[in-house]
Amino acid sequence: MASFRRAQSPAYYQNGFINSSSFQSSSSFKLQHTTTNSLSFERVFLVLKRILGWIFIHRYTKKGNQAWKWSFYRFLLCFLLGFVLGLLPFGYIDDVKVKPQDFSFEIIKSPPVNLEEDRKENVVFETVNLGLGISKPDVEQDKITDIPKKQLILVTPTYNRALQAYFLNRLSQALRLVPQPILWIVVEMNSASLETSEILRKTGVMYRHLVCKKNSTNVKDRGVHQRNTALQHIEHHKLDGIVYFADDDNIYSLELFENLREISRFGTWPVAMLAPSKNKAILEGPVCNRSQVIGWHTNEKSKRLRRFHVDMSGFAFNSTILWDPKRWHRPTSDLIRQRDTVKEGFQETTFIEQVVEDESQMEAVPYDCSRIMSWHLHLEARNFVYPRGWQLQKNLDVVVPLN
């Protein structure tokens, strides 16, 4: 009996045979890939197992004295491994990027306050007065104008006489009221007396007690040499401030010391004094137009030949003129000192001629020279020396006995 075999259609080969072959190939590929991965993991695991076993499992060799080598090698391996791992970068800050959307802060503004509506609701706003008398703008202005004050350098020559203790105590009490900084230079002749030192220690004012070693037989030159000693001290130590020759027998107002700090280079003002005859008062000093010196006023005919008619207590100057001539463009660098070779009454003008050239370099103190701030009264008790230590050795005789 004849048999017939039907030929397969092309779709059969495409759908059946081809698909089965592709399935077999993909299955074998997956199986091979899985086997490869498992072998690689097994190899890594075995390597790690051997390393860990070599490190942590203590092995005993045939020779017992070689056991310390294994410990040393293990320690060295762990150290190197940790050192290498410490050098490896594991991450960077740049890897973490913060977007602006991640953090958002919303500022909620408070609604504006309507004062008119509050007033309509009978809400009253009142200022509280604490009685201090200082407003807020004034306090802020004081902070802005809080500039360090110039130092005042006061030079006082003194000597042993009847009223020396009275003069020094009176001047020291006035200086205690002057705002700091202030330096009081007191100069004595030949040696520093214990009585003067005791007074200076009790004043509460910063002072320097100097001694003039200049031998002088002429009493009139005593003050000149004492002031030159103070000028040399200022120049040597380069003291910065306003120098003022404050004799101990003069009277000063506190306003004078306040105005001294306003001087830039050289300041001058009128001085009231008693005539040598003690029968009249005279005025000597500059004539000013606002802050400029336009002339001089004097009542003594014998002193009209002077270039500058001013008393020793009627001017002050910047101490840097003594030790910094380049700053003030001085033509010479000669020492500025008072001269003992000139006539009495001419020491002031010869000294000022070394400090300034003319009146254009002077400043009127105070403004327009409108007030008298120092008095020279010449109250002296000549030819009389107070007892040693300013103490009486004997009690006074009783004149009126007690009943």
CSV table of C-alpha atoms in Angstrom, one decimal:
chain,number,residue,atom,x,y,z
A,1,MET,CA,0.0,0.0,0.0
A,2,ALA,CA,1.5,3.2,-1.1
A,3,SER,CA,2.3,5.7,1.7
A,4,PHE,CA,2.3,9.4,1.2
A,5,ARG,CA,4.4,12.0,3.3
A,6,ARG,CA,3.2,15.5,3.3
A,7,ALA,CA,5.8,18.1,2.8
A,8,GLN,CA,6.2,20.5,5.6
A,9,SER,CA,5.3,24.1,5.0
A,10,PRO,CA,7.9,26.9,5.2
A,11,ALA,CA,6.0,28.2,8.2
A,12,TYR,CA,6.8,25.1,10.1
A,13,TYR,CA,10.5,25.5,9.6
A,14,GLN,CA,10.4,29.1,10.6
A,15,ASN,CA,8.2,28.7,13.6
A,16,GLY,CA,9.1,25.3,14.8
A,17,PHE,CA,12.6,24.3,13.9
A,18,ILE,CA,14.3,27.7,13.9
A,19,ASN,CA,12.7,28.6,17.2
A,20,SER,CA,13.7,25.4,18.8
A,21,SER,CA,17.3,25.9,17.7
A,22,SER,CA,17.4,29.5,19.0
A,23,PHE,CA,15.9,28.4,22.3
A,24,GLN,CA,18.6,25.7,22.6
A,25,SER,CA,21.4,28.2,21.9
A,26,SER,CA,20.1,30.8,24.3
A,27,SER,CA,19.6,28.2,27.0
A,28,SER,CA,23.2,26.9,26.6
A,29,PHE,CA,24.5,30.5,26.7
A,30,LYS,CA,22.7,31.2,29.9
A,31,LEU,CA,23.9,28.0,31.4
A,32,GLN,CA,27.5,28.7,30.4
A,33,HIS,CA,27.3,32.3,31.8
A,34,THR,CA,25.9,31.1,35.1
A,35,THR,CA,28.6,28.4,35.4
A,36,THR,CA,31.3,31.0,34.7
A,37,ASN,CA,29.9,33.4,37.3
A,38,SER,CA,29.7,30.7,39.9
A,39,LEU,CA,33.2,29.6,39.2
A,40,SER,CA,34.5,33.1,39.5
A,41,PHE,CA,32.7,33.6,42.8
A,42,GLU,CA,34.1,30.3,44.1
A,43,ARG,CA,37.6,31.3,43.1
A,44,VAL,CA,37.3,34.7,44.9
A,45,PHE,CA,35.8,32.9,48.0
A,46,LEU,CA,38.7,30.4,48.1
A,47,VAL,CA,41.3,33.2,47.8
A,48,LEU,CA,39.7,35.2,50.6
A,49,LYS,CA,39.4,32.0,52.7
A,50,ARG,CA,43.0,31.2,52.3
A,51,ILE,CA,44.1,34.8,53.1
A,52,LEU,CA,41.9,35.0,56.2
A,53,GLY,CA,43.0,31.5,57.2
A,54,TRP,CA,46.6,32.5,56.8
A,55,ILE,CA,46.1,35.7,58.9
A,56,PHE,CA,43.9,34.5,61.7
A,57,ILE,CA,44.6,30.8,62.0
A,58,HIS,CA,47.8,30.2,63.9
A,59,ARG,CA,50.0,27.5,62.3
A,60,TYR,CA,52.7,25.7,64.1
A,61,THR,CA,55.8,24.9,62.2
A,62,LYS,CA,58.1,22.0,62.8
A,63,LYS,CA,60.6,24.4,64.2
A,64,GLY,CA,59.1,26.2,67.1
A,65,ASN,CA,61.4,29.2,66.9
A,66,GLN,CA,60.0,30.2,63.5
A,67,ALA,CA,56.5,31.0,64.9
A,68,TRP,CA,57.2,34.7,65.5
A,69,LYS,CA,57.8,35.2,61.7
A,70,TRP,CA,54.2,34.3,60.9
A,71,SER,CA,53.0,37.0,63.4
A,72,PHE,CA,55.3,39.6,62.0
A,73,TYR,CA,54.3,38.9,58.3
A,74,ARG,CA,50.6,39.0,59.3
A,75,PHE,CA,51.0,42.3,61.0
A,76,LEU,CA,53.0,43.8,58.1
A,77,LEU,CA,50.3,42.6,55.6
A,78,CYS,CA,47.5,44.1,57.6
A,79,PHE,CA,49.4,47.4,58.0
A,80,LEU,CA,50.1,47.6,54.2
A,81,LEU,CA,46.5,46.8,53.4
A,82,GLY,CA,45.1,49.4,55.7
A,83,PHE,CA,47.6,52.0,54.4
A,84,VAL,CA,46.6,51.3,50.8
A,85,LEU,CA,42.9,51.5,51.6
A,86,GLY,CA,43.4,54.8,53.4
A,87,LEU,CA,44.9,56.3,50.3
A,88,LEU,CA,42.1,55.3,48.1
A,89,PRO,CA,39.4,57.9,47.6
A,90,PHE,CA,36.0,56.5,48.4
A,91,GLY,CA,33.9,59.5,47.5
A,92,TYR,CA,33.9,63.2,46.9
A,93,ILE,CA,31.7,66.0,48.1
A,94,ASP,CA,31.0,66.9,44.5
A,95,ASP,CA,29.1,63.6,44.2
A,96,VAL,CA,26.4,65.0,46.4
A,97,LYS,CA,24.8,68.0,44.7
A,98,VAL,CA,22.1,69.9,46.4
A,99,LYS,CA,19.5,71.4,44.2
A,100,PRO,CA,17.9,74.6,45.1
A,101,GLN,CA,14.5,72.9,45.0
A,102,ASP,CA,15.6,70.5,47.8
A,103,PHE,CA,15.5,73.3,50.4
A,104,SER,CA,13.0,76.0,50.2
A,105,PHE,CA,12.4,78.6,53.0
A,106,GLU,CA,9.4,80.7,52.8
A,107,ILE,CA,9.6,84.1,54.6
A,108,ILE,CA,6.3,85.1,55.8
A,109,LYS,CA,6.1,88.9,56.1
A,110,SER,CA,4.0,90.3,58.9
A,111,PRO,CA,1.2,92.6,57.7
A,112,PRO,CA,2.0,96.3,58.0
A,113,VAL,CA,0.7,98.0,61.1
A,114,ASN,CA,-1.7,100.8,60.4
A,115,LEU,CA,-1.2,103.3,63.1
A,116,GLU,CA,-4.3,105.3,62.2
A,117,GLU,CA,-6.6,102.3,62.7
A,118,ASP,CA,-4.8,101.7,66.1
A,119,ARG,CA,-5.4,105.2,67.1
A,120,LYS,CA,-9.1,104.9,66.2
A,121,GLU,CA,-9.1,101.9,68.5
A,122,ASN,CA,-8.0,104.1,71.4
A,123,VAL,CA,-4.5,102.7,71.4
A,124,VAL,CA,-2.1,105.4,72.7
A,125,PHE,CA,1.6,105.4,72.0
A,126,GLU,CA,3.6,107.5,74.5
A,127,THR,CA,7.3,108.1,74.9
A,128,VAL,CA,8.9,107.2,78.2
A,129,ASN,CA,11.3,109.8,79.7
A,130,LEU,CA,13.8,108.3,82.1
A,131,GLY,CA,15.1,111.7,83.2
A,132,LEU,CA,18.6,111.1,81.8
A,133,GLY,CA,18.4,114.0,79.4
A,134,ILE,CA,20.2,112.1,76.6
A,135,SER,CA,18.5,111.2,73.4
A,136,LYS,CA,19.5,108.4,71.1
A,137,PRO,CA,21.0,110.6,68.3
A,138,ASP,CA,23.2,112.4,71.0
A,139,VAL,CA,24.6,109.1,72.2
A,140,GLU,CA,25.4,108.0,68.7
A,141,GLN,CA,27.1,111.3,68.0
A,142,ASP,CA,29.2,110.9,71.1
A,143,LYS,CA,30.4,107.5,70.0
A,144,ILE,CA,31.4,108.9,66.6
A,145,THR,CA,33.3,111.8,68.1
A,146,ASP,CA,35.0,109.7,70.8
A,147,ILE,CA,38.6,110.5,69.6
A,148,PRO,CA,41.6,109.9,71.8
A,149,LYS,CA,42.7,113.2,73.5
A,150,LYS,CA,46.1,114.7,73.1
A,151,GLN,CA,48.5,114.3,76.0
A,152,LEU,CA,49.3,117.5,77.9
A,153,ILE,CA,53.0,117.8,79.0
A,154,LEU,CA,53.2,120.4,81.8
A,155,VAL,CA,56.7,121.6,82.8
A,156,THR,CA,57.0,123.2,86.3
A,157,PRO,CA,60.3,124.4,87.6
A,158,THR,CA,60.3,124.7,91.4
A,159,TYR,CA,62.7,125.6,94.2
A,160,ASN,CA,62.7,125.8,98.0
A,161,ARG,CA,60.9,128.9,99.3
A,162,ALA,CA,58.3,129.9,101.8
A,163,LEU,CA,55.2,129.2,99.6
A,164,GLN,CA,56.5,126.2,97.6
A,165,ALA,CA,54.3,123.7,99.3
A,166,TYR,CA,51.3,125.9,98.9
A,167,PHE,CA,52.0,126.5,95.2
A,168,LEU,CA,52.6,122.8,94.4
A,169,ASN,CA,49.5,121.6,96.3
A,170,ARG,CA,47.3,124.2,94.6
A,171,LEU,CA,48.6,123.4,91.1
A,172,SER,CA,48.3,119.6,91.8
A,173,GLN,CA,44.6,120.0,92.9
A,174,ALA,CA,43.9,121.8,89.6
A,175,LEU,CA,45.6,119.2,87.5
A,176,ARG,CA,43.6,116.4,89.2
A,177,LEU,CA,40.5,117.9,87.6
A,178,VAL,CA,42.0,117.9,84.1
A,179,PRO,CA,40.9,114.9,81.9
A,180,GLN,CA,43.7,112.4,81.2
A,181,PRO,CA,46.1,111.9,79.6
A,182,ILE,CA,48.4,114.4,81.3
A,183,LEU,CA,52.1,114.3,82.3
A,184,TRP,CA,53.5,116.7,84.9
A,185,ILE,CA,57.2,117.2,84.8
A,186,VAL,CA,58.6,118.9,87.9
A,187,VAL,CA,62.2,120.0,87.9
A,188,GLU,CA,64.4,120.9,90.8
A,189,MET,CA,67.9,122.2,91.1
A,190,ASN,CA,70.9,120.0,92.2
A,191,SER,CA,68.9,117.3,94.0
A,192,ALA,CA,65.4,116.1,94.5
A,193,SER,CA,64.0,117.0,97.8
A,194,LEU,CA,62.0,114.6,99.9
A,195,GLU,CA,59.3,117.1,100.6
A,196,THR,CA,58.6,117.7,96.9
A,197,SER,CA,58.7,114.0,96.2
A,198,GLU,CA,56.1,113.4,99.0
A,199,ILE,CA,53.8,116.0,97.6
A,200,LEU,CA,54.0,114.6,94.1
A,201,ARG,CA,53.2,111.0,95.3
A,202,LYS,CA,50.0,112.2,96.9
A,203,THR,CA,48.7,114.2,93.9
A,204,GLY,CA,47.3,111.3,92.0
A,205,VAL,CA,48.7,112.8,88.8
A,206,MET,CA,51.2,111.0,86.5
A,207,TYR,CA,54.4,112.9,87.0
A,208,ARG,CA,58.2,112.8,86.5
A,209,HIS,CA,60.5,114.3,89.0
A,210,LEU,CA,63.7,115.6,87.3
A,211,VAL,CA,66.8,117.2,88.6
A,212,CYS,CA,68.9,119.9,86.9
A,213,LYS,CA,72.6,119.4,87.4
A,214,LYS,CA,73.5,122.7,85.9
A,215,ASN,CA,75.7,124.8,88.2
A,216,SER,CA,74.4,128.4,88.1
A,217,THR,CA,75.3,131.2,90.5
A,218,ASN,CA,72.8,133.5,89.0
A,219,VAL,CA,69.3,133.1,90.5
A,220,LYS,CA,67.7,134.5,87.4
A,221,ASP,CA,68.9,131.7,85.2
A,222,ARG,CA,67.5,129.0,87.5
A,223,GLY,CA,64.2,128.6,85.6
A,224,VAL,CA,65.9,128.7,82.2
A,225,HIS,CA,68.1,125.7,83.1
A,226,GLN,CA,65.2,123.8,84.7
A,227,ARG,CA,63.0,124.2,81.6
A,228,ASN,CA,65.9,123.1,79.3
A,229,THR,CA,66.3,120.0,81.4
A,230,ALA,CA,62.6,119.2,80.8
A,231,LEU,CA,63.0,119.9,77.1
A,232,GLN,CA,65.9,117.6,76.8
A,233,HIS,CA,63.9,114.9,78.6
A,234,ILE,CA,61.0,115.3,76.2
A,235,GLU,CA,63.3,115.2,73.1
A,236,HIS,CA,65.3,112.2,74.4
A,237,HIS,CA,62.2,110.1,75.0
A,238,LYS,CA,60.2,111.5,72.1
A,239,LEU,CA,57.2,112.3,74.1
A,240,ASP,CA,54.2,113.2,72.0
A,241,GLY,CA,51.8,115.9,73.3
A,242,ILE,CA,51.4,119.6,73.9
A,243,VAL,CA,54.1,121.2,76.0
A,244,TYR,CA,53.2,124.0,78.4
A,245,PHE,CA,55.4,125.8,80.8
A,246,ALA,CA,53.2,125.9,83.9
A,247,ASP,CA,55.0,127.8,86.7
A,248,ASP,CA,53.8,126.8,90.2
A,249,ASP,CA,53.1,130.3,91.3
A,250,ASN,CA,50.5,131.0,88.5
A,251,ILE,CA,46.8,130.5,88.6
A,252,TYR,CA,45.1,128.6,85.8
A,253,SER,CA,41.5,127.9,84.8
A,254,LEU,CA,40.4,124.4,83.7
A,255,GLU,CA,39.2,126.0,80.4
A,256,LEU,CA,42.8,126.6,79.6
A,257,PHE,CA,43.8,122.9,79.7
A,258,GLU,CA,40.8,122.0,77.6
A,259,ASN,CA,41.8,124.5,74.9
A,260,LEU,CA,45.4,123.3,74.9
A,261,ARG,CA,44.4,120.0,73.3
A,262,GLU,CA,43.0,122.0,70.3
A,263,ILE,CA,46.5,123.3,69.4
A,264,SER,CA,48.1,121.9,66.2
A,265,ARG,CA,51.5,123.6,66.2
A,266,PHE,CA,51.7,126.7,68.3
A,267,GLY,CA,49.0,128.4,70.4
A,268,THR,CA,49.1,131.7,72.3
A,269,TRP,CA,46.7,133.7,74.5
A,270,PRO,CA,46.7,136.8,76.7
A,271,VAL,CA,47.8,136.6,80.4
A,272,ALA,CA,46.8,138.9,83.2
A,273,MET,CA,49.5,139.9,85.7
A,274,LEU,CA,50.4,142.3,88.4
A,275,ALA,CA,53.0,144.9,87.7
A,276,PRO,CA,56.2,144.5,89.7
A,277,SER,CA,55.1,147.4,91.8
A,278,LYS,CA,52.0,145.5,92.8
A,279,ASN,CA,49.9,148.6,92.3
A,280,LYS,CA,48.2,147.8,89.0
A,281,ALA,CA,47.2,145.0,86.7
A,282,ILE,CA,48.4,144.7,83.2
A,283,LEU,CA,47.5,142.5,80.2
A,284,GLU,CA,50.1,141.0,77.9
A,285,GLY,CA,49.6,138.8,74.9
A,286,PRO,CA,48.3,138.5,71.4
A,287,VAL,CA,45.6,140.6,69.7
A,288,CYS,CA,43.5,138.1,67.6
A,289,ASN,CA,41.0,138.2,64.8
A,290,ARG,CA,39.1,135.0,65.1
A,291,SER,CA,41.8,132.3,65.0
A,292,GLN,CA,44.6,134.5,63.6
A,293,VAL,CA,47.1,136.6,65.6
A,294,ILE,CA,47.3,140.1,64.1
A,295,GLY,CA,49.3,142.0,66.8
A,296,TRP,CA,50.5,142.2,70.4
A,297,HIS,CA,49.5,144.1,73.5
A,298,THR,CA,51.9,145.1,76.3
A,299,ASN,CA,52.0,147.8,78.9
A,300,GLU,CA,55.8,147.8,79.7
A,301,LYS,CA,57.9,150.2,77.6
A,302,SER,CA,61.1,148.2,78.4
A,303,LYS,CA,59.7,145.2,76.6
A,304,ARG,CA,58.5,146.8,73.4
A,305,LEU,CA,61.7,145.8,71.6
A,306,ARG,CA,60.7,142.2,71.8
A,307,ARG,CA,59.6,140.4,68.6
A,308,PHE,CA,56.8,138.5,70.4
A,309,HIS,CA,55.1,140.1,73.4
A,310,VAL,CA,54.0,137.1,75.4
A,311,ASP,CA,54.5,135.8,79.0
A,312,MET,CA,56.1,132.4,79.6
A,313,SER,CA,52.7,131.0,80.7
A,314,GLY,CA,51.0,132.5,77.6
A,315,PHE,CA,51.9,129.9,74.9
A,316,ALA,CA,52.1,126.2,74.2
A,317,PHE,CA,53.5,124.1,71.3
A,318,ASN,CA,53.5,120.6,69.9
A,319,SER,CA,56.3,118.5,71.4
A,320,THR,CA,57.2,116.9,68.0
A,321,ILE,CA,58.7,120.2,67.0
A,322,LEU,CA,61.6,119.3,69.4
A,323,TRP,CA,62.4,115.9,67.9
A,324,ASP,CA,60.9,115.8,64.4
A,325,PRO,CA,62.0,118.8,62.4
A,326,LYS,CA,61.1,117.3,59.1
A,327,ARG,CA,57.4,117.1,60.0
A,328,TRP,CA,57.3,120.9,60.5
A,329,HIS,CA,59.7,121.7,57.7
A,330,ARG,CA,62.1,123.5,60.0
A,331,PRO,CA,65.0,125.1,58.2
A,332,THR,CA,67.6,123.8,60.7
A,333,SER,CA,67.8,120.8,63.0
A,334,ASP,CA,69.4,122.8,65.9
A,335,LEU,CA,68.2,122.1,69.4
A,336,ILE,CA,65.4,124.3,70.7
A,337,ARG,CA,66.4,125.6,74.1
A,338,GLN,CA,65.9,128.7,76.2
A,339,ARG,CA,69.0,131.0,76.3
A,340,ASP,CA,70.5,132.2,79.5
A,341,THR,CA,72.6,134.9,77.7
A,342,VAL,CA,69.7,137.2,76.9
A,343,LYS,CA,68.2,139.9,79.2
A,344,GLU,CA,65.5,139.2,81.7
A,345,GLY,CA,62.1,139.3,79.9
A,346,PHE,CA,63.5,138.3,76.5
A,347,GLN,CA,63.7,134.5,77.2
A,348,GLU,CA,60.1,134.1,75.8
A,349,THR,CA,60.6,135.8,72.5
A,350,THR,CA,64.0,134.2,71.8
A,351,PHE,CA,62.5,130.8,72.5
A,352,ILE,CA,59.4,131.4,70.3
A,353,GLU,CA,61.6,132.5,67.4
A,354,GLN,CA,63.1,129.0,67.3
A,355,VAL,CA,59.6,127.4,67.2
A,356,VAL,CA,57.8,129.5,64.6
A,357,GLU,CA,58.8,132.0,61.9
A,358,ASP,CA,56.0,134.5,62.3
A,359,GLU,CA,52.4,135.0,63.4
A,360,SER,CA,51.0,133.1,60.5
A,361,GLN,CA,52.1,129.9,62.2
A,362,MET,CA,50.3,130.7,65.4
A,363,GLU,CA,46.8,129.8,66.6
A,364,ALA,CA,44.6,132.0,68.8
A,365,VAL,CA,43.5,130.3,72.0
A,366,PRO,CA,40.6,130.5,72.7
A,367,TYR,CA,38.8,131.7,69.6
A,368,ASP,CA,39.3,135.5,69.1
A,369,CYS,CA,41.4,135.5,72.4
A,370,SER,CA,38.2,136.7,74.1
A,371,ARG,CA,38.9,135.3,77.6
A,372,ILE,CA,41.6,135.4,80.3
A,373,MET,CA,42.6,131.9,81.4
A,374,SER,CA,45.8,132.4,83.3
A,375,TRP,CA,47.0,134.9,85.9
A,376,HIS,CA,50.6,135.7,87.0
A,377,LEU,CA,50.4,137.5,90.3
A,378,HIS,CA,54.1,137.5,91.5
A,379,LEU,CA,53.2,136.6,95.1
A,380,GLU,CA,56.6,135.9,96.5
A,381,ALA,CA,58.1,136.0,100.0
A,382,ARG,CA,61.7,136.7,99.1
A,383,ASN,CA,64.7,136.0,101.3
A,384,PHE,CA,62.8,133.6,103.4
A,385,VAL,CA,63.1,129.8,103.4
A,386,TYR,CA,60.5,127.6,104.9
A,387,PRO,CA,61.7,125.2,107.7
A,388,ARG,CA,63.1,121.9,106.7
A,389,GLY,CA,60.4,119.4,106.0
A,390,TRP,CA,57.8,122.3,106.1
A,391,GLN,CA,57.3,121.6,109.7
A,392,LEU,CA,57.9,123.9,112.7
A,393,GLN,CA,60.3,122.6,115.2
A,394,LYS,CA,59.0,124.6,118.2
A,395,ASN,CA,55.4,125.4,119.2
A,396,LEU,CA,54.2,128.9,119.0
A,397,ASP,CA,54.1,131.0,122.2
A,398,VAL,CA,50.8,131.3,123.9
A,399,VAL,CA,49.5,134.8,123.5
A,400,VAL,CA,46.0,134.5,124.8
A,401,PRO,CA,45.7,131.9,127.6
A,402,LEU,CA,42.6,130.0,128.2
A,403,ASN,CA,40.5,131.0,131.3
